[in-house]
């Protein structure tokens, strides 16, 4: 496979994976109302509101500000001993893009990180990471990775204020970035984020956990005047993280199960009716009509498009891994535990696709993940 194809595949994988950054409450608001019974419409109409209000109201947004240049650095340094040094001598492709050289604690260069965080009229929406060059021993090349986001650009001389959602997305994409930067694989085709669909979101999602750590938020969430977020607001922000998770979990799992069942069909009759099949499956699973699926079959593009075939479950599976993986740090009593951080780097971020992801996870965690931490984080246990 040519380098261009490898890069394209890597871009598509990580780009597609970036949709995981969408928070579940948005999914609830997007749900199609056409077949929802009257009682269900009531559930849906209010389902996403309180959480969005808690996170989006101007005071919360103002205090959820993270100084963009330093937003991802706390974990970077405290977890992996890495530092970021801005390289103003390197030309950039658009105004507002910044380049950082990531270095080891001893000053050795790891690679270049392009921060393209702000929106502009020619940029597509969303957030994603892509590798311009992957690290590899074969050609002795160092990595160049880009993080893209669409944060509103601040007025000249002012600090960018971002919501907690945007801060989580920033950390998410930086997790992908680290996966691309820290790889030690020999072959480019096995390097960095070129891993299986149901593993590529683990390095990014586990990194998200550090932004909601109270010590990190208190140290880095600042309003326009540089003041820290009041404790009460911080607590309500964190509490809002579990809002509506029962609804969202049922929606997500019903779509994942039907996706797999559809791919297990060995025969498709000429008069196959997707609507009837979907309704029968949901009845059998006991999914409440008021909740239904995150994506109804007629518009469920993951089924056959974008390489997700039968892997919609990967969203929830990655969340089980990231919740369980971060739990290891909580169990250690230190979210920056140096031994665990070294294991996470060595066994997950560095290995790329050079071995079975299950082996990588077990080498880091000592066992396969359970659903306990995921359910606890969602407020369901
Ligand atoms: Zn992602």
Tab-separated table of C-alpha atoms and ligand atoms in Angstrom:
chain	number	residue	atom	x	y	z
A	1	UNK	CA	0.000	0.000	0.000
A	2	UNK	CA	1.382	3.420	-0.930
A	3	UNK	CA	2.136	6.068	1.672
A	4	UNK	CA	-0.687	8.140	0.232
A	5	UNK	CA	-3.123	5.258	0.709
A	6	UNK	CA	-1.873	4.603	4.213
A	7	UNK	CA	-2.293	8.266	5.068
A	8	UNK	CA	-5.752	8.330	3.498
A	9	UNK	CA	-6.830	5.247	5.439
A	10	UNK	CA	-5.416	6.663	8.653
A	11	UNK	CA	-7.137	9.994	8.021
A	12	UNK	CA	-10.458	8.317	7.298
A	13	UNK	CA	-10.262	6.144	10.377
A	14	UNK	CA	-9.400	8.895	12.770
A	15	UNK	CA	-11.667	11.376	11.074
A	16	UNK	CA	-14.581	8.966	11.233
A	17	UNK	CA	-13.708	8.193	14.820
A	18	UNK	CA	-13.842	11.861	15.644
A	19	UNK	CA	-17.618	11.711	15.523
A	20	UNK	CA	-17.346	10.084	18.929
A	21	UNK	CA	-16.672	13.545	20.217
A	22	UNK	CA	-20.374	14.300	19.808
A	23	UNK	CA	-21.864	14.230	23.242
A	24	UNK	CA	-24.828	11.896	23.761
A	25	UNK	CA	-27.231	14.711	24.666
A	26	UNK	CA	-26.923	16.066	21.137
A	27	UNK	CA	-27.940	12.662	19.819
A	28	UNK	CA	-31.089	12.808	21.911
A	29	UNK	CA	-31.988	16.145	20.390
A	30	UNK	CA	-31.372	14.870	16.862
A	31	UNK	CA	-33.649	11.861	17.266
A	32	UNK	CA	-36.333	11.687	14.584
A	33	UNK	CA	-39.750	12.519	16.038
A	34	UNK	CA	-41.793	11.026	13.187
A	35	UNK	CA	-42.675	7.706	14.792
A	36	UNK	CA	-42.567	8.798	18.391
A	37	UNK	CA	-45.843	8.406	20.311
A	38	UNK	CA	-47.223	11.515	21.981
A	39	UNK	CA	-45.952	10.441	25.402
A	40	UNK	CA	-42.534	9.765	23.923
A	41	UNK	CA	-42.360	13.198	22.363
A	42	UNK	CA	-42.564	14.611	25.861
A	43	UNK	CA	-39.589	12.510	26.913
A	44	UNK	CA	-37.566	13.522	23.868
A	45	UNK	CA	-38.511	17.168	23.893
A	46	UNK	CA	-37.107	17.670	27.366
A	47	UNK	CA	-34.455	14.960	27.382
A	48	UNK	CA	-31.506	17.084	26.352
A	49	UNK	CA	-32.398	20.415	27.897
A	50	UNK	CA	-31.163	20.504	31.473
A	51	UNK	CA	-27.744	19.143	30.615
A	52	UNK	CA	-27.277	21.508	27.716
A	53	UNK	CA	-28.378	24.415	29.854
A	54	UNK	CA	-25.993	23.403	32.607
A	55	UNK	CA	-23.090	23.331	30.183
A	56	UNK	CA	-24.041	26.030	27.730
A	57	UNK	CA	-25.361	28.848	29.881
A	58	UNK	CA	-23.066	31.859	29.489
A	59	UNK	CA	-21.633	31.820	33.048
A	60	UNK	CA	-20.626	28.144	32.778
A	61	UNK	CA	-19.169	28.677	29.346
A	62	UNK	CA	-17.174	31.657	30.501
A	63	UNK	CA	-15.708	29.746	33.406
A	64	UNK	CA	-15.125	26.614	31.376
A	65	UNK	CA	-12.519	28.537	29.467
A	66	UNK	CA	-9.231	26.802	28.935
A	67	UNK	CA	-6.318	28.772	27.663
A	68	UNK	CA	-6.056	27.108	24.278
A	69	UNK	CA	-2.282	27.149	24.111
A	70	UNK	CA	-1.988	25.252	27.371
A	71	UNK	CA	-5.232	23.288	27.368
A	72	UNK	CA	-3.751	19.889	26.630
A	73	UNK	CA	-0.426	20.391	28.330
A	74	UNK	CA	-1.201	19.433	31.934
A	75	UNK	CA	-1.652	15.768	31.069
A	76	UNK	CA	1.127	15.887	28.509
A	77	UNK	CA	3.735	16.886	31.043
A	78	UNK	CA	2.416	15.272	34.194
A	79	UNK	CA	1.613	11.956	32.546
A	80	UNK	CA	4.416	11.461	30.076
A	81	UNK	CA	7.059	14.008	31.063
A	82	UNK	CA	6.725	15.625	27.629
A	83	UNK	CA	6.936	19.346	26.946
A	84	UNK	CA	5.644	21.496	24.081
A	85	UNK	CA	7.733	24.287	22.567
A	86	UNK	CA	6.160	26.654	20.066
A	87	UNK	CA	8.027	26.839	16.727
A	88	UNK	CA	7.305	30.262	15.275
A	89	UNK	CA	9.958	29.646	12.598
A	90	UNK	CA	7.851	26.975	10.846
A	91	UNK	CA	5.438	28.311	8.189
A	92	UNK	CA	1.762	27.415	8.598
A	93	UNK	CA	-0.969	26.882	5.999
A	94	UNK	CA	-3.574	29.177	7.575
A	95	UNK	CA	-3.750	32.108	9.934
A	96	UNK	CA	-4.215	30.978	13.532
A	97	UNK	CA	-2.512	27.586	13.122
A	98	UNK	CA	0.283	27.051	15.659
A	99	UNK	CA	3.142	24.562	15.597
A	100	UNK	CA	4.648	22.962	18.680
A	101	UNK	CA	7.679	20.734	18.909
A	102	UNK	CA	6.967	17.976	21.408
A	103	UNK	CA	10.052	16.959	23.365
A	104	UNK	CA	10.994	14.257	25.841
A	105	UNK	CA	12.034	15.279	29.355
A	106	UNK	CA	15.694	15.156	28.252
A	107	UNK	CA	14.998	17.557	25.383
A	108	UNK	CA	14.986	14.959	22.599
A	109	UNK	CA	12.542	15.780	19.807
A	110	UNK	CA	9.455	13.547	19.550
A	111	UNK	CA	7.684	15.254	16.658
A	112	UNK	CA	5.695	18.252	15.489
A	113	UNK	CA	2.160	19.030	16.601
A	114	UNK	CA	0.044	21.429	14.525
A	115	UNK	CA	-2.781	22.990	16.544
A	116	UNK	CA	-5.484	24.074	14.097
A	117	UNK	CA	-8.078	24.745	16.776
A	118	UNK	CA	-10.004	27.732	15.424
A	119	UNK	CA	-12.777	27.732	12.847
A	120	UNK	CA	-12.567	29.588	9.529
A	121	UNK	CA	-14.860	29.880	6.528
A	122	UNK	CA	-12.943	27.329	4.409
A	123	UNK	CA	-12.799	24.629	7.085
A	124	UNK	CA	-15.196	21.725	7.332
A	125	UNK	CA	-17.156	21.414	10.592
A	126	UNK	CA	-16.269	19.015	13.404
A	127	UNK	CA	-13.043	17.941	15.036
A	128	UNK	CA	-10.470	15.424	13.870
A	129	UNK	CA	-6.833	14.432	13.941
A	130	UNK	CA	-4.725	13.534	10.963
A	131	UNK	CA	-1.126	12.502	10.487
A	132	UNK	CA	0.939	14.313	7.872
A	133	UNK	CA	3.790	11.902	8.600
A	134	UNK	CA	3.773	8.848	10.849
A	135	UNK	CA	6.786	7.912	12.954
A	136	UNK	CA	8.549	4.770	11.786
A	137	UNK	CA	11.861	3.011	12.132
A	138	UNK	CA	11.916	1.875	8.494
A	139	UNK	CA	12.606	5.340	7.113
A	140	UNK	CA	13.698	6.913	10.403
A	141	UNK	CA	10.975	9.553	10.152
A	142	UNK	CA	9.576	11.565	13.045
A	143	UNK	CA	5.834	12.285	13.276
A	144	UNK	CA	3.902	15.359	12.216
A	145	UNK	CA	0.309	15.383	13.451
A	146	UNK	CA	-2.530	17.892	13.222
A	147	UNK	CA	-5.477	18.490	15.521
A	148	UNK	CA	-8.437	20.236	13.947
A	149	UNK	CA	-11.324	21.848	15.748
A	150	UNK	CA	-13.770	24.704	15.169
A	151	UNK	CA	-13.444	26.833	18.284
A	152	UNK	CA	-14.681	30.401	17.857
A	153	UNK	CA	-11.694	32.637	17.348
A	154	UNK	CA	-11.327	35.255	20.112
A	155	UNK	CA	-11.146	38.976	19.436
A	156	UNK	CA	-7.618	40.290	18.978
A	157	UNK	CA	-5.706	40.238	22.239
A	158	UNK	CA	-8.388	38.269	24.058
A	159	UNK	CA	-8.360	34.737	25.388
A	160	UNK	CA	-10.459	32.042	23.676
A	161	UNK	CA	-13.352	30.913	25.870
A	162	UNK	CA	-14.484	27.361	25.258
A	163	UNK	CA	-17.227	25.152	26.651
A	164	UNK	CA	-16.524	21.984	28.593
A	165	UNK	CA	-17.658	20.039	25.504
A	166	UNK	CA	-15.029	21.816	23.422
A	167	UNK	CA	-12.378	21.230	26.087
A	168	UNK	CA	-13.228	17.514	26.132
A	169	UNK	CA	-13.017	17.417	22.343
A	170	UNK	CA	-9.650	19.185	22.486
A	171	UNK	CA	-8.348	16.546	24.878
A	172	UNK	CA	-9.932	13.780	22.764
A	173	UNK	CA	-8.172	14.885	19.598
A	174	UNK	CA	-4.935	15.419	21.482
A	175	UNK	CA	-5.232	11.798	22.653
A	176	UNK	CA	-5.336	10.782	18.966
A	177	UNK	CA	-2.413	13.143	18.434
A	178	UNK	CA	-0.352	11.407	21.124
A	179	UNK	CA	-1.203	8.054	19.551
A	180	UNK	CA	0.304	9.390	16.319
A	181	UNK	CA	3.275	11.078	18.015
A	182	UNK	CA	4.442	8.374	20.396
A	183	UNK	CA	4.414	5.322	18.134
A	184	UNK	CA	7.600	3.269	18.020
A	185	UNK	CA	6.441	0.859	15.287
A	186	UNK	CA	9.006	-0.018	12.633
A	187	UNK	CA	6.631	-0.102	9.652
A	188	UNK	CA	4.571	2.973	8.690
A	189	UNK	CA	1.525	0.807	7.938
A	190	UNK	CA	1.454	-0.391	11.576
A	191	UNK	CA	2.327	2.921	13.184
A	192	UNK	CA	0.224	5.182	15.406
A	193	UNK	CA	-3.518	5.273	14.851
A	194	UNK	CA	-3.568	2.534	12.169
A	195	UNK	CA	-5.285	0.192	14.636
A	196	UNK	CA	-8.621	-1.599	14.470
A	197	UNK	CA	-11.862	0.350	14.479
A	198	UNK	CA	-12.833	-0.800	17.957
A	199	UNK	CA	-9.516	0.239	19.505
A	200	UNK	CA	-8.657	3.550	17.811
A	201	UNK	CA	-10.876	5.544	20.180
A	202	UNK	CA	-9.367	4.161	23.371
A	203	UNK	CA	-6.203	6.347	23.373
A	204	UNK	CA	-8.303	9.433	22.578
A	205	UNK	CA	-11.204	8.793	24.927
A	206	UNK	CA	-9.090	7.802	27.898
A	207	UNK	CA	-7.220	11.107	27.561
A	208	UNK	CA	-10.537	12.989	27.860
A	209	UNK	CA	-10.845	11.875	31.476
A	210	UNK	CA	-8.103	14.193	32.685
A	211	UNK	CA	-9.993	17.361	31.700
A	212	UNK	CA	-12.839	16.569	34.100
A	213	UNK	CA	-10.502	15.878	36.994
A	214	UNK	CA	-11.321	18.621	39.522
A	215	UNK	CA	-7.636	19.452	40.058
A	216	UNK	CA	-7.101	19.950	36.314
A	217	UNK	CA	-10.286	21.979	35.843
A	218	UNK	CA	-9.523	24.132	38.858
A	219	UNK	CA	-6.019	24.817	37.621
A	220	UNK	CA	-6.838	25.492	33.971
A	221	UNK	CA	-10.502	26.511	33.640
A	222	UNK	CA	-10.412	30.288	33.759
A	223	UNK	CA	-12.884	32.990	32.785
A	224	UNK	CA	-11.982	36.030	30.677
A	225	UNK	CA	-10.531	37.733	33.754
A	226	UNK	CA	-8.358	34.728	34.575
A	227	UNK	CA	-10.450	33.697	37.589
A	228	UNK	CA	-10.876	30.024	38.503
A	229	UNK	CA	-14.276	28.363	38.254
A	230	UNK	CA	-16.260	28.565	41.528
A	231	UNK	CA	-16.490	25.192	43.297
A	232	UNK	CA	-20.300	25.184	43.089
A	233	UNK	CA	-20.227	25.647	39.309
A	234	UNK	CA	-17.547	23.001	38.939
A	235	UNK	CA	-19.642	20.531	40.939
A	236	UNK	CA	-22.769	21.201	38.878
A	237	UNK	CA	-20.787	20.799	35.646
A	238	UNK	CA	-19.459	17.422	36.762
A	239	UNK	CA	-22.876	16.351	38.040
A	240	UNK	CA	-24.420	17.211	34.664
A	241	UNK	CA	-22.157	14.621	33.026
A	242	UNK	CA	-24.505	11.839	34.137
A	243	UNK	CA	-27.713	13.518	32.991
A	244	UNK	CA	-29.872	11.479	30.594
A	245	UNK	CA	-27.395	8.618	30.366
A	246	UNK	CA	-30.008	5.868	30.788
A	247	UNK	CA	-31.882	7.162	27.742
A	248	UNK	CA	-28.702	7.567	25.750
A	249	UNK	CA	-27.340	4.127	26.667
A	250	UNK	CA	-30.514	2.347	25.523
A	251	UNK	CA	-30.492	4.295	22.237
A	252	UNK	CA	-26.850	3.517	21.584
A	253	UNK	CA	-27.034	-0.185	22.451
A	254	UNK	CA	-30.211	-0.802	20.462
A	255	UNK	CA	-28.493	0.596	17.360
A	256	UNK	CA	-25.349	-1.457	18.042
A	257	UNK	CA	-27.269	-4.718	18.520
A	258	UNK	CA	-29.440	-4.255	15.425
A	259	UNK	CA	-26.333	-3.408	13.376
A	260	UNK	CA	-24.757	-6.734	14.370
A	261	UNK	CA	-27.967	-8.717	13.909
A	262	UNK	CA	-28.445	-7.272	10.436
A	263	UNK	CA	-24.970	-8.483	9.451
A	264	UNK	CA	-25.743	-11.941	10.823
A	265	UNK	CA	-28.674	-12.461	8.458
A	266	UNK	CA	-27.783	-15.256	6.070
A	267	UNK	CA	-30.752	-14.724	3.776
A	268	UNK	CA	-32.563	-11.579	2.771
A	269	UNK	CA	-36.028	-12.237	1.306
A	270	UNK	CA	-37.029	-10.203	-1.739
A	271	UNK	CA	-39.841	-8.583	0.255
A	272	UNK	CA	-37.620	-7.746	3.261
A	273	UNK	CA	-39.131	-4.786	5.081
A	274	UNK	CA	-36.510	-2.919	7.114
A	275	UNK	CA	-39.169	-1.116	9.169
A	276	UNK	CA	-40.957	-4.317	10.176
A	277	UNK	CA	-37.684	-6.109	10.919
A	278	UNK	CA	-36.494	-3.187	13.051
A	279	UNK	CA	-39.773	-3.049	15.016
A	280	UNK	CA	-39.719	-6.817	15.654
A	281	UNK	CA	-36.116	-6.707	16.873
A	282	UNK	CA	-36.780	-3.787	19.214
A	283	UNK	CA	-39.858	-5.541	20.624
A	284	UNK	CA	-37.819	-8.683	21.252
A	285	UNK	CA	-35.097	-6.663	22.986
A	286	UNK	CA	-37.700	-4.860	25.106
A	287	UNK	CA	-36.562	-1.387	23.989
A	288	UNK	CA	-39.144	1.187	25.150
A	289	UNK	CA	-40.892	2.769	22.160
A	290	UNK	CA	-40.286	6.210	23.660
A	291	UNK	CA	-36.529	5.696	23.361
A	292	UNK	CA	-35.888	3.534	20.312
A	293	UNK	CA	-32.633	3.651	18.383
A	294	UNK	CA	-30.005	6.384	18.136
A	295	UNK	CA	-30.143	5.876	14.372
A	296	UNK	CA	-33.186	4.324	12.702
A	297	UNK	CA	-32.240	1.838	9.975
A	298	UNK	CA	-33.139	3.996	6.920
A	299	UNK	CA	-30.604	6.670	7.901
A	300	UNK	CA	-28.112	4.508	9.838
A	301	UNK	CA	-25.123	5.165	7.577
A	302	UNK	CA	-22.749	3.173	9.814
A	303	UNK	CA	-24.404	-0.069	8.703
A	304	UNK	CA	-22.698	-0.271	5.317
A	305	UNK	CA	-20.806	2.980	4.948
A	306	UNK	CA	-17.502	4.355	6.221
A	307	UNK	CA	-15.954	1.050	7.284
A	308	UNK	CA	-18.156	0.631	10.356
A	309	UNK	CA	-20.019	-2.465	9.094
A	310	UNK	CA	-21.210	-4.320	12.214
A	311	UNK	CA	-18.911	-2.174	14.369
A	312	UNK	CA	-21.221	0.518	15.661
A	313	UNK	CA	-20.676	-1.239	19.005
A	314	UNK	CA	-17.141	0.198	18.915
A	315	UNK	CA	-18.390	3.494	20.384
A	316	UNK	CA	-19.643	1.798	23.546
A	317	UNK	CA	-16.785	-0.714	23.625
A	318	UNK	CA	-14.218	2.107	23.483
A	319	UNK	CA	-16.068	3.825	26.319
A	320	UNK	CA	-15.927	0.630	28.388
A	321	UNK	CA	-12.158	0.570	27.831
A	322	UNK	CA	-11.559	4.255	28.530
A	323	UNK	CA	-13.671	4.196	31.704
A	324	UNK	CA	-12.014	1.005	32.927
A	325	UNK	CA	-8.572	2.228	31.883
A	326	UNK	CA	-8.904	5.537	33.723
A	327	UNK	CA	-10.237	3.642	36.730
A	328	UNK	CA	-6.767	2.119	37.067
A	329	UNK	CA	-5.436	5.601	37.898
A	330	UNK	CA	-8.242	6.190	40.394
A	331	UNK	CA	-7.527	2.838	42.044
A	332	UNK	CA	-3.877	3.877	42.338
A	333	UNK	CA	-5.030	7.007	44.205
A	334	UNK	CA	-3.202	9.295	41.792
A	335	UNK	CA	-4.563	10.264	38.373
A	336	UNK	CA	-0.984	11.012	37.321
A	337	UNK	CA	0.523	7.819	38.755
A	338	UNK	CA	3.932	7.629	37.026
A	339	UNK	CA	4.109	3.830	36.791
A	340	UNK	CA	0.655	3.539	35.233
A	341	UNK	CA	1.319	6.473	32.912
A	342	UNK	CA	4.510	4.776	31.722
A	343	UNK	CA	2.562	1.557	31.098
A	344	UNK	CA	-0.166	3.421	29.213
A	345	UNK	CA	2.453	5.023	27.003
A	346	UNK	CA	4.495	1.861	26.437
A	347	UNK	CA	1.667	-0.656	26.001
A	348	UNK	CA	-0.971	1.484	24.251
A	349	UNK	CA	0.307	4.727	22.700
A	350	UNK	CA	3.605	3.315	21.419
A	351	UNK	CA	2.680	-0.069	19.938
A	352	UNK	CA	0.400	0.953	17.073
A	353	UNK	CA	-0.987	-2.086	15.296
A	354	UNK	CA	2.003	-4.343	15.948
A	355	UNK	CA	-0.018	-6.743	18.097
A	356	UNK	CA	-3.571	-7.715	19.039
A	357	UNK	CA	-5.225	-4.719	20.783
A	358	UNK	CA	-6.528	-7.061	23.499
A	359	UNK	CA	-2.907	-7.924	24.343
A	360	UNK	CA	-2.057	-4.222	24.498
A	361	UNK	CA	-4.971	-3.502	26.812
A	362	UNK	CA	-4.131	-6.412	29.102
A	363	UNK	CA	-0.466	-5.391	29.202
A	364	UNK	CA	-1.574	-1.972	30.453
A	365	UNK	CA	-4.469	-2.949	32.727
A	366	UNK	CA	-3.584	-6.501	33.727
A	367	UNK	CA	-6.942	-7.818	32.482
A	368	UNK	CA	-9.681	-7.165	29.937
A	369	UNK	CA	-12.116	-4.303	30.693
A	370	UNK	CA	-15.406	-4.776	32.525
A	371	UNK	CA	-18.525	-2.588	32.156
A	372	UNK	CA	-18.448	-1.490	35.821
A	373	UNK	CA	-16.615	1.814	35.388
A	374	UNK	CA	-18.657	2.741	32.301
A	375	UNK	CA	-21.936	2.214	34.169
A	376	UNK	CA	-20.641	4.110	37.194
A	377	UNK	CA	-19.461	7.048	35.061
A	378	UNK	CA	-22.852	7.182	33.377
A	379	UNK	CA	-24.546	7.261	36.773
A	380	UNK	CA	-26.205	3.891	36.129
A	381	UNK	CA	-24.541	1.907	38.899
B	1	LIG	ZN1	-11.852	10.093	18.073
